mmCIF file of C-alpha atoms in Angstrom:
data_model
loop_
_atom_site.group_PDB
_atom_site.id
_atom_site.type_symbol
_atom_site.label_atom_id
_atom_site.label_comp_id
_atom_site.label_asym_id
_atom_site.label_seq_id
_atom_site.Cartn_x
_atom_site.Cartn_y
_atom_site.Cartn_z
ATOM 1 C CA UNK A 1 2.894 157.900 81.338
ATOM 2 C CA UNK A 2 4.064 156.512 84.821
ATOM 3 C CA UNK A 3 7.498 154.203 84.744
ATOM 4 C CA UNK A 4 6.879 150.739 83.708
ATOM 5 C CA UNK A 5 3.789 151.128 81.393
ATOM 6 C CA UNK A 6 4.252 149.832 78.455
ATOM 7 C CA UNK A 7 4.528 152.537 74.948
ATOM 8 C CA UNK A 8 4.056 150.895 71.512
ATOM 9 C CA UNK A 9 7.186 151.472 69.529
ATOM 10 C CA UNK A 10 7.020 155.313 67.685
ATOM 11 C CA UNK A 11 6.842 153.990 63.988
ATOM 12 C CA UNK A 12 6.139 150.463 63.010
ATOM 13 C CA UNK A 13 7.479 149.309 59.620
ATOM 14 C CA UNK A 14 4.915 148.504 57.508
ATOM 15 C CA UNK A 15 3.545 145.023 57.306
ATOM 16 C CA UNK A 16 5.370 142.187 55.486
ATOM 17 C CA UNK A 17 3.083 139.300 55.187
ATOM 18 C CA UNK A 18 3.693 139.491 51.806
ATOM 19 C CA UNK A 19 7.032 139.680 51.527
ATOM 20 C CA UNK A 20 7.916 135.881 51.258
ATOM 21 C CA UNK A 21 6.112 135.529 48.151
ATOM 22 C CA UNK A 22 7.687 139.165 46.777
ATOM 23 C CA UNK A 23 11.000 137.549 47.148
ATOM 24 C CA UNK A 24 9.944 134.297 45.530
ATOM 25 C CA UNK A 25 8.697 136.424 42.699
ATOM 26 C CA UNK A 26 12.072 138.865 42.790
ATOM 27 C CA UNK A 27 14.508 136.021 42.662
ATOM 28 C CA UNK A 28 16.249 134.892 39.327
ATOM 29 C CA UNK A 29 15.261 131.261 38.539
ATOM 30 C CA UNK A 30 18.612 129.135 39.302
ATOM 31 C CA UNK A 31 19.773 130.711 42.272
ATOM 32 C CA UNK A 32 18.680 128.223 45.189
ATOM 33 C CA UNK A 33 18.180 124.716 44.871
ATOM 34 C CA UNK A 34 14.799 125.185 46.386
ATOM 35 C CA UNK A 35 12.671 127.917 47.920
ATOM 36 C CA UNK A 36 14.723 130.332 50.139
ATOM 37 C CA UNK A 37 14.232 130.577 54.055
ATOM 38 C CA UNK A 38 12.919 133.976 54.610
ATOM 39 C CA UNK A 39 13.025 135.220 58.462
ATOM 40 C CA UNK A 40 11.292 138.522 58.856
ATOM 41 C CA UNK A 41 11.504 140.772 62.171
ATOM 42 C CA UNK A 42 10.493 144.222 62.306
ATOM 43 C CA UNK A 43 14.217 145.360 61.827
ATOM 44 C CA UNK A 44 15.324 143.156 59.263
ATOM 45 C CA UNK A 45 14.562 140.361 56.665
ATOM 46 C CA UNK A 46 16.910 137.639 55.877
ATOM 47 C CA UNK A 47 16.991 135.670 52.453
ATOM 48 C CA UNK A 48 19.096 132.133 52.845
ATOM 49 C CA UNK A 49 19.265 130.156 49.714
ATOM 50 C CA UNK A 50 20.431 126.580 49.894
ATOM 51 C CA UNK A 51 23.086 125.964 46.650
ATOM 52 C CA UNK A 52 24.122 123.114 45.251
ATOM 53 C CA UNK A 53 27.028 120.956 46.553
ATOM 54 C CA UNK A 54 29.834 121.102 44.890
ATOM 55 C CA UNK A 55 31.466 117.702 43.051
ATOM 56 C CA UNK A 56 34.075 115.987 44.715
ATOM 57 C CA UNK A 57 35.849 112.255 44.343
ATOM 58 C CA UNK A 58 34.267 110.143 46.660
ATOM 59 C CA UNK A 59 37.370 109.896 49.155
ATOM 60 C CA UNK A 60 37.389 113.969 49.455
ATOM 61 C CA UNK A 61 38.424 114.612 53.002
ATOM 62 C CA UNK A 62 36.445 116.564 55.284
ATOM 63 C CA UNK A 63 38.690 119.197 54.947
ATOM 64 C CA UNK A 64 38.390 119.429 50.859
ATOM 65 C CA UNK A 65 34.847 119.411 51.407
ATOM 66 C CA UNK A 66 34.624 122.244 53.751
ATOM 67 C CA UNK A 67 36.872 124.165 51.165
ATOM 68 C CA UNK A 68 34.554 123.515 48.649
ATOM 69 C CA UNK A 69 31.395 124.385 49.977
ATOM 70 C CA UNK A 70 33.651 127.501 50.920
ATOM 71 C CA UNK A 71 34.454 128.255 47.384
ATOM 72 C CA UNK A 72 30.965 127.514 46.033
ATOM 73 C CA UNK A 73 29.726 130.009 48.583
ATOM 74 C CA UNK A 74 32.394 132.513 47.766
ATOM 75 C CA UNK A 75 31.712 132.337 44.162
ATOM 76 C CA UNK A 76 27.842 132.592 44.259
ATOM 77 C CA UNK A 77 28.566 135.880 46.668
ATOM 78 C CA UNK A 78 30.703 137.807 44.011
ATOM 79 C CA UNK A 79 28.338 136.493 40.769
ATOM 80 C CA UNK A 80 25.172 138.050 42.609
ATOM 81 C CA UNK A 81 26.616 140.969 44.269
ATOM 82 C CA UNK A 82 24.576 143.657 41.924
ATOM 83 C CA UNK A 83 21.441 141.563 41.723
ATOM 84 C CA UNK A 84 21.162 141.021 45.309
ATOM 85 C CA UNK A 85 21.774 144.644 46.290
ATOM 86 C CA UNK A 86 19.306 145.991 43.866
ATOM 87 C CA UNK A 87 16.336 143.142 45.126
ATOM 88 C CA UNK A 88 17.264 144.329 48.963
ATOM 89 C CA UNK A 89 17.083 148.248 48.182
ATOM 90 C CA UNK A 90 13.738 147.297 46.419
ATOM 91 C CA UNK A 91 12.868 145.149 50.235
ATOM 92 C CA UNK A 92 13.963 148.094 51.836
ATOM 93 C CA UNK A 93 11.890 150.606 50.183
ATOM 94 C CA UNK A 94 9.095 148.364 50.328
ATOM 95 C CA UNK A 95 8.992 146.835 53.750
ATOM 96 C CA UNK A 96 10.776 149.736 55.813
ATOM 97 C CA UNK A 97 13.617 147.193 57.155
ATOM 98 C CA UNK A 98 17.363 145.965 56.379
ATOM 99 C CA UNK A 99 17.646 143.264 54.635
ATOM 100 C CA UNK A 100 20.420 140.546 54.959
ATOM 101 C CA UNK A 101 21.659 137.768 52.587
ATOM 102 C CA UNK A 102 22.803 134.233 53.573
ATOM 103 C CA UNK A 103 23.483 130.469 51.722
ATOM 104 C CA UNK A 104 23.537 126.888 52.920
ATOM 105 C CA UNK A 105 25.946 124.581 50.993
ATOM 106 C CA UNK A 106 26.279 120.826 52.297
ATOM 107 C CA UNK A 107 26.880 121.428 56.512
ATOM 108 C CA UNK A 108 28.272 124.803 55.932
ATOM 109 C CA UNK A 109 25.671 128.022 56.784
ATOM 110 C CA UNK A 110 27.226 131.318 56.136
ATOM 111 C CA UNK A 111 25.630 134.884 56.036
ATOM 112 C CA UNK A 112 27.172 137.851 54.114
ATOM 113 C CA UNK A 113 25.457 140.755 55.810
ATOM 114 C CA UNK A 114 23.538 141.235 59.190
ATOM 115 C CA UNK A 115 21.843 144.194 60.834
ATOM 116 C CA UNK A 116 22.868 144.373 64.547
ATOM 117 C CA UNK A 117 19.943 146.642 66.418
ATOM 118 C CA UNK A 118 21.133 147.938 69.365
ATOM 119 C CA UNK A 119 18.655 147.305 72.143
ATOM 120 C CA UNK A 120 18.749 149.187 75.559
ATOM 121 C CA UNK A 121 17.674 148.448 79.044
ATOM 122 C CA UNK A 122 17.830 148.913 82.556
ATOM 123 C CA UNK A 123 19.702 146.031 84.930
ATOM 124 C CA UNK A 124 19.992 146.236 88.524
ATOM 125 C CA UNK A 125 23.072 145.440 90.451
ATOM 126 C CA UNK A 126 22.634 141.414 90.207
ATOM 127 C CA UNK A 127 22.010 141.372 86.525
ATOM 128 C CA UNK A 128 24.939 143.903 85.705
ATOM 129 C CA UNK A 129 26.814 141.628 87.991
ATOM 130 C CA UNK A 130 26.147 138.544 85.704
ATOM 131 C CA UNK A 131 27.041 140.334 82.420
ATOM 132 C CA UNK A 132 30.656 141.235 84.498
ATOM 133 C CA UNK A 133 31.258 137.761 85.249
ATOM 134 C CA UNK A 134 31.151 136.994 81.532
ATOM 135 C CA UNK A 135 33.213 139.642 81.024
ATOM 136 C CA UNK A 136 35.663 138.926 83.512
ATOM 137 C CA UNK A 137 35.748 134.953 82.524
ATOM 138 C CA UNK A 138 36.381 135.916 78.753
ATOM 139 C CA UNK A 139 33.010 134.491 77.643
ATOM 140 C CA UNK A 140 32.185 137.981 76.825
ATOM 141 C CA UNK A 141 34.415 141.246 75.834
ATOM 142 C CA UNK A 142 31.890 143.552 76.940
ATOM 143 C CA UNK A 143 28.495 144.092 78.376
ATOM 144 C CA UNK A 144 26.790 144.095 75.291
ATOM 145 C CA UNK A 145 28.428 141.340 73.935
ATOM 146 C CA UNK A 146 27.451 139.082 77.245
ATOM 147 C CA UNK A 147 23.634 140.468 76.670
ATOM 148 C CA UNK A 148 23.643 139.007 73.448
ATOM 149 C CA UNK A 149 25.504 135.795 74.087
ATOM 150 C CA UNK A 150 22.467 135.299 77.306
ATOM 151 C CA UNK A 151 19.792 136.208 74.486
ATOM 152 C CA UNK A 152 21.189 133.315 72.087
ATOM 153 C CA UNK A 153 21.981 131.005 75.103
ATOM 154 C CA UNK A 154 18.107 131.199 75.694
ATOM 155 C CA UNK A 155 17.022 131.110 72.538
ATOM 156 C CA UNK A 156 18.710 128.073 72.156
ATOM 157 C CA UNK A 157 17.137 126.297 75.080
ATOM 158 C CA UNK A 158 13.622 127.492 74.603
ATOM 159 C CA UNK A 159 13.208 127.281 70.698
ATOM 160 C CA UNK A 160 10.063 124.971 70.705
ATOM 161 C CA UNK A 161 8.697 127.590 73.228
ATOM 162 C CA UNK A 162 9.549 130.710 71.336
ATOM 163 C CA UNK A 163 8.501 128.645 67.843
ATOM 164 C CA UNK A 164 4.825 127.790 69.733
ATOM 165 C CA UNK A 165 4.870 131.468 70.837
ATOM 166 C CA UNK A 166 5.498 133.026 67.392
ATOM 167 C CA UNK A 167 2.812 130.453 65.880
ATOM 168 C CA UNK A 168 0.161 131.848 68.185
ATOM 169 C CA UNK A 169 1.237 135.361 67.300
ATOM 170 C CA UNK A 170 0.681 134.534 63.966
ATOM 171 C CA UNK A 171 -2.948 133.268 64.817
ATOM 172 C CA UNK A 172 -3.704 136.241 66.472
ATOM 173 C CA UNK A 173 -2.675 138.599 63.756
ATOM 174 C CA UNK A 174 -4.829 136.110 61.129
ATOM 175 C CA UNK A 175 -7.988 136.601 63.375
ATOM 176 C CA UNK A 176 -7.206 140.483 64.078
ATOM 177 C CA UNK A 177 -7.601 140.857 59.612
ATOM 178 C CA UNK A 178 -10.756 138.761 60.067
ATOM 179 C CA UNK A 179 -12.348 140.578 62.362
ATOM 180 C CA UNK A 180 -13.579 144.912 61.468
ATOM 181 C CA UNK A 181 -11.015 147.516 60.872
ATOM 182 C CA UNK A 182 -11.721 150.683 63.129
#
């Protein structure tokens, strides 16, 4: 294989088209307030679960409120602990990828467990000498960390893109099932 050509990756986790409505089916009644938002990748599945806001007088400062959501979150956490790791070893088994936990209560967004994949590549002098000048600003406190802060920095400025993108993807994968398997 000469450099540059692309490889496909040496095992691909199994497909998880089905995995949204698996974790519908898998989750107790009363958890979420509504359906949870399920983000699959081929590393990892995420399961955030909006809860219900807590009670509060009506002139509950900002700061009360943040506390609260904070203890509603903190609570639901240690209730589910044993049912939540038993549903993701089940995911894991099944689907071939790590699976991470998250809640939304009022503003506040927090997840309990992520899977960082560490992702390698070659940068010539220029782009090495980017990541340094993060590093060397204090945006950054390494290399790796400055890669990843670039990634989310253009993820954030090309979401519609990358949402069109993935919706095309998705097209493409619905007309690949249609059409005969070899």
């Amino acid at each position: 294989m000469r450099r540059g050509e692309w490889r496909p990756r040496a095992e691909q986790p199994p497909p998880a088209t089905d995995a949204p409505a698996w974790i519908g089916g898998a989750l107790p009644e009363g958890w979420f307030t509504g359906p949870a938002e399920i983000t699959i990748d081929r590393d990892e599945i995420t399961i955030v679960g909006r809860l219900s806001e807590p009670t509060l007088a009506d002139d509950a400062s900002d700061g009360d409120r943040a506390a609260a959501e904070q203890g509603r979150i903190a609570g639901f956490r240690e209730t589910t602990r044993d049912q939540r790791i038993g549903i993701a070893q089940q995911l894991e088994r099944r689907y071939q990828r790590k699976v991470a936990w998250g809640v939304r209560v009022g503003e506040t967004r927090e997840l309990f467990t992520t899977f960082s994949a560490p992702v390698m590549t070659r940068l010539r002098q220029a782009e090495r000498q980017v990541l340094d000048t993060l590093v060397d600003s204090g945006v950054a406190r390494s290399r790796s960390e400055a890669l990843a802060w670039c990634v989310a920095l253009v993820g954030q400025h090309t979401e519609s893109w990358l949402a069109e993108l993935r919706q095309a993807m998705t097209q493409v994968e619905e007309l690949r099932k249609q059409g005969p398997s070899v």
